[in-house]
């Protein structure tokens, strides 16, 4: 059952990432600029981010299975429309549908983990879920490039839609909301209940700390994997298309390979979780500085180190969900998880849109392609987001520790707060 849920999440990651290698094809098919191309991904991410809290509320109300099934159907409908239209406006609407379905997958996975696994295994299973779902990103790199060249736009995207329908059947047959119950329904969602639930979840320092942790670790890999990595490697760093696809694949492999290690470190040294996150911010920002300041084109070995470190930051984002889980009771867990998950995607859509806008403002070669200097300027916008996130994490972790010290020993989860600061 967990495997089916992760498969649905992986399919959502595929849909999210497919334009990273289809960007050139999309530019030709819809006759659009870089900013318009970025708007496909930004719109999908915006829908994803905006819906995280509503999806969390719906999961708390209707259970994971039903929400996940509706999400898969929405993704398939969106991909069918995206495959068949050649209108830019209709293609944007199709990406909205894909974003709606994609928004349901991860929150449902985490809620199922909380329902089916013992507490001591939840951090490790959470760490494994994120990276394993990113296998869909690998399928959106080299295999999707091959499919687009071999079978064309329409047949490639129609095939993806068909896979979504097959996964929906598996969800319908296999997924149960909790042991012994096929569906789990919560309280009715009145306006007062929604307002109270969201206010209580956000009031928890652990929820806000989780938000900024996810914000800080997610956006650089998303920016590369979803849209700008392929053109950056090919047009700024002079790699071949095959090498660019391989680098994006290495980044996702790094996510999967590092996740068990991060899960072990988090379980073994819970008091050092925020230290791991801040160290990750420093490592990723430092490597980006080296690559962007490298005279001429950066060597492939340096680009490989970059994508490995950027990819390794992905599992660090999962630490944010641990803080939210520890700070919130089960009946509003999915809502809190949605808030945390919103952080990374708000950061991602911001940086993707800003990079596209700065590229359009930057210099171009005689043939109209963006120069390395334009990419350097555009990608430097990442440092602003890292600086803001690091300050917030530092401030909130101090507050989190102060709250833990003030709590009496009889308060709920005092040990968890102290251990996970």
Coordinates of C-alpha atoms in Angstrom, one line a residue:
X1 CA 0.0 0.0 0.0
X2 CA 2.8 2.4 0.8
X3 CA 4.5 1.5 -2.5
X4 CA 1.3 2.4 -4.4
X5 CA 1.1 5.7 -2.6
X6 CA 4.8 6.5 -3.3
X7 CA 4.1 5.5 -6.9
X8 CA 1.4 8.1 -7.1
X9 CA 3.8 10.7 -5.6
X10 CA 6.4 9.7 -8.1
X11 CA 4.0 10.2 -11.0
X12 CA 3.3 13.7 -9.7
X13 CA 7.0 14.4 -9.6
X14 CA 7.2 13.2 -13.2
X15 CA 4.5 15.6 -14.3
X16 CA 6.2 18.4 -12.4
X17 CA 9.6 17.7 -14.0
X18 CA 8.7 16.8 -17.5
X19 CA 9.0 20.3 -18.8
X20 CA 12.7 20.4 -17.7
X21 CA 13.6 18.4 -20.8
X22 CA 10.5 19.3 -22.9
X23 CA 11.1 23.0 -22.5
X24 CA 12.7 23.4 -25.9
X25 CA 9.9 21.3 -27.5
X26 CA 7.3 23.4 -25.7
X27 CA 9.0 26.7 -26.9
X28 CA 8.7 25.5 -30.5
X29 CA 5.2 24.0 -30.2
X30 CA 3.6 27.1 -28.5
X31 CA 5.9 29.7 -29.9
X32 CA 6.7 31.3 -26.5
X33 CA 9.4 33.2 -24.7
X34 CA 11.5 32.1 -21.7
X35 CA 9.1 34.0 -19.3
X36 CA 6.1 32.3 -20.9
X37 CA 7.8 28.9 -20.7
X38 CA 8.6 29.6 -17.0
X39 CA 4.9 30.4 -16.5
X40 CA 4.0 26.8 -17.2
X41 CA 6.1 25.6 -14.3
X42 CA 5.3 28.6 -12.1
X43 CA 1.6 28.2 -12.6
X44 CA 1.7 24.5 -11.8
X45 CA 3.8 25.2 -8.7
X46 CA 1.6 28.0 -7.6
X47 CA -1.4 25.8 -7.8
X48 CA 0.5 23.1 -5.9
X49 CA 1.6 25.6 -3.2
X50 CA -1.8 27.3 -2.8
X51 CA -3.6 24.0 -2.5
X52 CA -1.3 22.4 0.2
X53 CA -3.4 23.8 3.1
X54 CA -6.8 23.0 1.5
X55 CA -5.5 19.5 0.6
X56 CA -4.4 19.0 4.1
X57 CA -7.8 20.0 5.4
X58 CA -9.5 17.6 2.9
X59 CA -7.3 14.7 3.9
X60 CA -8.1 15.3 7.6
X61 CA -11.8 15.4 6.5
X62 CA -12.1 12.6 3.9
X63 CA -9.0 10.5 4.3
X64 CA -6.0 9.9 2.1
X65 CA -7.4 7.3 -0.3
X66 CA -10.3 9.3 -1.7
X67 CA -8.2 12.5 -2.0
X68 CA -5.4 10.7 -3.7
X69 CA -7.7 9.1 -6.2
X70 CA -9.3 12.4 -7.2
X71 CA -5.8 13.8 -7.6
X72 CA -4.6 11.1 -10.0
X73 CA -7.7 11.6 -12.2
X74 CA -7.0 15.4 -12.3
X75 CA -3.4 14.8 -13.4
X76 CA -4.5 12.4 -16.2
X77 CA -7.1 14.8 -17.5
X78 CA -4.6 17.6 -17.5
X79 CA -1.9 15.6 -19.4
X80 CA -4.4 14.6 -22.0
X81 CA -5.3 18.2 -22.6
X82 CA -1.6 19.2 -22.6
X83 CA -0.9 16.5 -25.2
X84 CA -3.6 17.5 -27.6
X85 CA -3.6 21.3 -27.6
X86 CA -1.3 23.7 -29.4
X87 CA -2.8 26.8 -27.8
X88 CA -0.7 28.4 -25.1
X89 CA -3.8 29.5 -23.1
X90 CA -5.3 26.0 -23.1
X91 CA -1.9 24.5 -22.2
X92 CA -1.8 26.8 -19.2
X93 CA -5.3 25.5 -18.1
X94 CA -4.0 21.9 -18.6
X95 CA -1.1 22.6 -16.3
X96 CA -3.5 23.9 -13.7
X97 CA -5.3 20.6 -13.7
X98 CA -2.0 18.7 -13.4
X99 CA -1.0 21.0 -10.5
X100 CA -4.3 20.3 -8.7
X101 CA -3.7 16.5 -8.9
X102 CA 0.0 16.8 -8.0
X103 CA -0.9 18.8 -4.9
X104 CA -2.7 15.8 -3.3
X105 CA 0.1 13.2 -3.5
X106 CA 2.7 14.0 -0.9
X107 CA 0.3 15.0 1.9
X108 CA -1.6 11.8 1.4
X109 CA 1.6 9.8 1.6
X110 CA 2.7 11.3 4.9
X111 CA -0.7 10.9 6.4
X112 CA -0.7 7.2 5.4
X113 CA 2.7 6.8 7.0
X114 CA 1.5 8.3 10.2
X115 CA -1.5 5.9 10.2
X116 CA 0.3 2.7 9.3
X117 CA 3.8 2.8 10.8
X118 CA 5.0 2.8 14.4
X119 CA 6.2 6.2 15.7
X120 CA 9.8 5.2 15.9
X121 CA 9.8 4.4 12.1
X122 CA 8.0 7.4 10.9
X123 CA 11.1 9.7 10.5
X124 CA 12.9 7.1 8.4
X125 CA 9.8 6.3 6.3
X126 CA 9.3 10.0 5.7
X127 CA 12.9 10.3 4.6
X128 CA 12.5 7.4 2.2
X129 CA 9.2 8.6 0.7
X130 CA 10.4 11.9 -0.6
X131 CA 13.5 10.5 -2.4
X132 CA 11.8 7.4 -3.8
X133 CA 9.0 9.6 -5.2
X134 CA 11.7 11.5 -7.0
X135 CA 12.3 8.5 -9.2
X136 CA 9.6 10.1 -11.3
X137 CA 12.0 13.0 -11.9
X138 CA 14.6 10.5 -13.3
X139 CA 11.9 9.2 -15.7
X140 CA 11.3 12.9 -16.7
X141 CA 15.0 13.3 -17.7
X142 CA 16.6 11.0 -20.2
X143 CA 13.6 8.6 -20.9
X144 CA 11.3 11.6 -21.5
X145 CA 13.8 13.2 -23.8
X146 CA 14.0 9.9 -25.8
X147 CA 10.3 9.6 -25.9
X148 CA 9.7 13.1 -27.2
X149 CA 12.3 12.6 -30.0
X150 CA 11.1 9.1 -30.8
X151 CA 7.3 9.3 -30.5
X152 CA 6.6 13.1 -30.5
X153 CA 4.7 15.4 -28.2
X154 CA 1.2 14.0 -28.4
X155 CA 1.9 10.3 -28.0
X156 CA 4.5 10.9 -25.2
X157 CA 2.1 12.9 -23.0
X158 CA -0.9 10.6 -23.8
X159 CA 1.1 7.6 -22.6
X160 CA 1.9 9.5 -19.3
X161 CA -1.9 10.1 -18.9
X162 CA -2.6 6.4 -19.3
X163 CA -0.1 5.5 -16.6
X164 CA -1.9 7.9 -14.3
X165 CA -5.2 6.0 -14.9
X166 CA -3.5 2.7 -14.1
X167 CA -2.1 4.0 -10.8
X168 CA -5.6 5.3 -9.9
X169 CA -6.9 1.8 -10.3
X170 CA -4.2 0.5 -7.9
X171 CA -5.1 3.2 -5.4
X172 CA -8.8 2.3 -5.6
X173 CA -8.0 -1.4 -5.0
X174 CA -5.2 -1.3 -2.5
X175 CA -5.0 1.9 -0.4
X176 CA -6.7 1.9 3.1
X177 CA -6.6 5.0 5.3
X178 CA -5.6 3.1 8.4
X179 CA -5.4 -0.5 9.6
X180 CA -8.8 -2.1 9.6
X181 CA -10.6 0.8 7.9
X182 CA -10.8 1.6 4.2
X183 CA -11.8 5.2 4.6
X184 CA -11.3 7.6 7.5
X185 CA -13.6 10.7 7.8
X186 CA -13.0 13.6 10.1
X187 CA -15.2 16.4 11.3
X188 CA -17.2 18.5 8.9
X189 CA -15.3 21.5 7.4
X190 CA -17.2 24.6 8.6
X191 CA -15.5 28.0 8.3
X192 CA -15.0 28.3 12.0
X193 CA -13.4 24.8 12.2
X194 CA -11.1 25.6 9.2
X195 CA -10.0 28.9 10.7
X196 CA -9.4 27.4 14.1
X197 CA -7.4 24.5 12.7
X198 CA -5.2 26.6 10.6
X199 CA -4.6 29.2 13.3
X200 CA -3.7 26.6 15.8
X201 CA -1.3 24.8 13.4
X202 CA 0.5 28.0 12.4
X203 CA 0.7 29.1 16.0
X204 CA 3.0 26.2 16.7
X205 CA 6.7 27.2 16.5
X206 CA 7.4 23.7 15.1
X207 CA 5.1 24.3 12.1
X208 CA 6.7 27.6 11.2
X209 CA 10.2 26.2 11.7
X210 CA 9.3 23.3 9.5
X211 CA 8.0 25.7 6.8
X212 CA 11.3 27.6 6.6
X213 CA 13.4 24.4 6.7
X214 CA 11.4 23.1 3.7
X215 CA 11.7 26.5 2.1
X216 CA 15.5 26.6 2.3
X217 CA 16.2 23.1 1.1
X218 CA 13.8 22.6 -1.8
X219 CA 14.0 25.4 -4.3
X220 CA 17.5 25.0 -5.8
X221 CA 16.9 21.4 -6.9
X222 CA 13.4 22.3 -8.1
X223 CA 14.8 25.2 -10.2
X224 CA 17.3 22.9 -11.9
X225 CA 15.1 19.8 -12.2
X226 CA 11.9 21.5 -13.2
X227 CA 13.0 24.0 -15.8
X228 CA 16.3 25.9 -15.8
X229 CA 18.9 23.1 -15.2
X230 CA 18.9 21.8 -18.8
X231 CA 19.3 25.2 -20.5
X232 CA 21.9 26.3 -17.9
X233 CA 24.1 23.3 -18.5
X234 CA 23.8 23.4 -22.3
X235 CA 23.8 27.1 -23.0
X236 CA 25.8 28.6 -20.2
X237 CA 28.2 25.7 -19.3
X238 CA 28.6 24.3 -22.8
X239 CA 27.7 20.7 -22.0
X240 CA 26.0 18.4 -24.5
X241 CA 22.3 17.6 -24.2
X242 CA 23.2 14.1 -23.1
X243 CA 25.5 15.4 -20.4
X244 CA 22.9 17.8 -19.2
X245 CA 20.3 15.1 -18.9
X246 CA 22.9 12.9 -17.1
X247 CA 23.6 15.7 -14.6
X248 CA 19.9 16.1 -13.8
X249 CA 19.7 12.3 -13.4
X250 CA 22.7 12.3 -11.0
X251 CA 21.0 15.0 -8.9
X252 CA 17.9 12.8 -8.4
X253 CA 20.1 9.7 -7.8
X254 CA 21.9 11.7 -5.1
X255 CA 18.5 12.5 -3.5
X256 CA 17.7 8.8 -3.3
X257 CA 21.2 7.7 -2.2
X258 CA 21.5 10.2 0.6
X259 CA 18.0 9.8 2.1
X260 CA 18.8 6.7 4.2
X261 CA 21.9 8.4 5.6
X262 CA 19.9 11.6 6.5
X263 CA 17.2 9.4 8.1
X264 CA 19.8 7.6 10.2
X265 CA 21.5 10.9 11.2
X266 CA 18.1 12.4 12.2
X267 CA 17.2 9.4 14.3
X268 CA 20.7 9.1 15.8
X269 CA 21.3 12.8 16.5
X270 CA 17.9 14.4 16.9
X271 CA 19.3 17.4 18.7
X272 CA 21.3 18.3 15.7
X273 CA 18.5 18.5 13.1
X274 CA 18.6 22.3 12.7
X275 CA 22.4 22.2 12.6
X276 CA 22.2 19.8 9.7
X277 CA 19.8 22.1 7.8
X278 CA 22.0 25.2 8.3
X279 CA 25.1 23.3 7.3
X280 CA 23.3 22.2 4.1
X281 CA 22.3 25.8 3.3
X282 CA 26.0 26.8 3.6
X283 CA 27.2 23.9 1.5
X284 CA 24.8 24.4 -1.4
X285 CA 25.2 28.2 -1.5
X286 CA 29.0 27.8 -1.3
X287 CA 29.1 25.4 -4.3
X288 CA 26.8 27.6 -6.4
X289 CA 29.1 30.6 -5.7
X290 CA 32.1 28.6 -6.9
X291 CA 30.3 27.5 -10.1
X292 CA 28.9 30.9 -10.9
X293 CA 32.3 32.6 -10.3
X294 CA 34.3 30.0 -12.2
X295 CA 36.2 31.7 -15.0
X296 CA 34.8 30.5 -18.3
X297 CA 32.7 27.3 -18.3
X298 CA 32.8 25.1 -15.2
X299 CA 34.3 21.6 -15.7
X300 CA 31.9 18.7 -15.7
X301 CA 33.3 17.3 -12.5
X302 CA 32.5 20.5 -10.7
X303 CA 28.9 20.5 -12.1
X304 CA 28.6 16.9 -10.9
X305 CA 29.6 17.9 -7.4
X306 CA 27.1 20.7 -7.5
X307 CA 24.2 18.5 -8.5
X308 CA 25.1 15.9 -5.9
X309 CA 25.2 18.5 -3.1
X310 CA 22.0 20.2 -4.4
X311 CA 20.3 16.8 -4.6
X312 CA 21.5 15.8 -1.1
X313 CA 19.7 18.9 0.3
X314 CA 16.3 17.3 -0.8
X315 CA 16.1 14.9 2.1
X316 CA 17.0 17.7 4.5
X317 CA 13.7 19.3 3.6
X318 CA 12.0 16.3 5.1
X319 CA 13.2 17.4 8.5
X320 CA 10.6 20.1 8.4
X321 CA 7.8 17.5 8.5
X322 CA 9.3 16.0 11.7
X323 CA 9.0 19.3 13.5
X324 CA 5.4 19.7 12.3
X325 CA 4.5 16.2 13.4
X326 CA 5.9 16.7 16.8
X327 CA 4.2 20.0 17.4
X328 CA 0.6 19.1 16.2
X329 CA -2.0 16.5 17.3
X330 CA -3.1 13.8 14.8
X331 CA -6.4 15.4 13.9
X332 CA -4.7 18.4 12.3
X333 CA -1.5 16.7 11.2
X334 CA -2.3 16.8 7.5
X335 CA -3.1 20.5 7.7
X336 CA 0.3 21.3 9.4
X337 CA 2.1 19.1 6.8
X338 CA 0.4 21.1 4.0
X339 CA 1.7 24.3 5.6
X340 CA 5.3 23.0 5.7
X341 CA 5.1 21.6 2.2
X342 CA 3.9 24.9 1.0
X343 CA 7.3 26.5 2.0
X344 CA 9.4 24.7 -0.5
X345 CA 7.1 25.2 -3.4
X346 CA 6.6 28.9 -2.7
X347 CA 10.3 29.3 -2.8
X348 CA 10.6 27.1 -6.0
X349 CA 8.0 29.0 -8.0
X350 CA 9.5 32.3 -6.8
X351 CA 13.0 31.4 -8.0
X352 CA 11.8 29.9 -11.3
X353 CA 9.9 33.0 -12.2
X354 CA 12.6 35.4 -11.1
X355 CA 15.3 33.4 -13.1
X356 CA 13.1 33.6 -16.2
X357 CA 12.5 37.3 -15.7
X358 CA 16.2 38.1 -15.1
X359 CA 17.1 36.0 -18.2
X360 CA 14.8 38.0 -20.4
X361 CA 16.4 41.2 -19.0
X362 CA 19.9 39.9 -19.4
X363 CA 22.2 39.9 -22.4
X364 CA 21.9 37.6 -25.4
X365 CA 24.1 36.3 -28.2
X366 CA 23.6 37.2 -31.8
X367 CA 21.4 34.1 -32.3
X368 CA 19.1 35.2 -29.4
X369 CA 20.3 32.6 -26.9
X370 CA 21.0 33.8 -23.3
X371 CA 24.7 34.4 -22.5
X372 CA 26.6 32.9 -19.5
X373 CA 26.6 36.3 -17.9
X374 CA 22.8 36.4 -18.0
X375 CA 22.6 33.0 -16.4
X376 CA 25.0 34.1 -13.7
X377 CA 23.0 37.1 -12.8
X378 CA 19.7 35.2 -12.9
X379 CA 20.9 32.3 -10.8
X380 CA 22.5 34.6 -8.2
X381 CA 18.9 35.4 -7.0
X382 CA 19.0 32.1 -5.0
X383 CA 21.3 33.7 -2.4
X384 CA 18.6 36.1 -1.3
X385 CA 16.2 33.2 -0.5
X386 CA 18.9 31.3 1.4
X387 CA 19.8 34.3 3.5
X388 CA 16.1 35.0 4.5
X389 CA 15.5 31.3 5.3
X390 CA 18.7 30.9 7.3
X391 CA 17.8 33.9 9.5
X392 CA 14.2 32.5 10.1
X393 CA 15.5 29.0 10.9
X394 CA 18.0 30.4 13.4
X395 CA 15.4 32.6 15.1
X396 CA 12.7 29.9 15.3
X397 CA 15.0 27.2 16.5
X398 CA 16.0 29.4 19.5
X399 CA 12.3 30.0 20.2
X400 CA 11.6 26.3 19.9
X401 CA 14.3 25.5 22.4
X402 CA 13.0 28.2 24.8
X403 CA 9.5 26.7 24.6
X404 CA 10.9 23.3 25.3
X405 CA 12.7 24.5 28.4
X406 CA 9.6 26.3 29.7
X407 CA 7.3 23.3 29.4
X408 CA 6.6 21.2 32.5
X409 CA 7.5 17.5 32.3
X410 CA 3.8 16.5 32.2
X411 CA 3.2 18.6 29.0
X412 CA 2.6 16.7 25.8
X413 CA 5.7 15.8 23.9
X414 CA 8.2 17.8 26.0
X415 CA 10.9 15.2 25.3
X416 CA 10.2 15.4 21.6
X417 CA 10.6 19.2 21.6
X418 CA 13.8 19.1 23.5
X419 CA 15.3 16.3 21.5
X420 CA 14.4 17.7 18.1
X421 CA 15.5 21.2 18.5

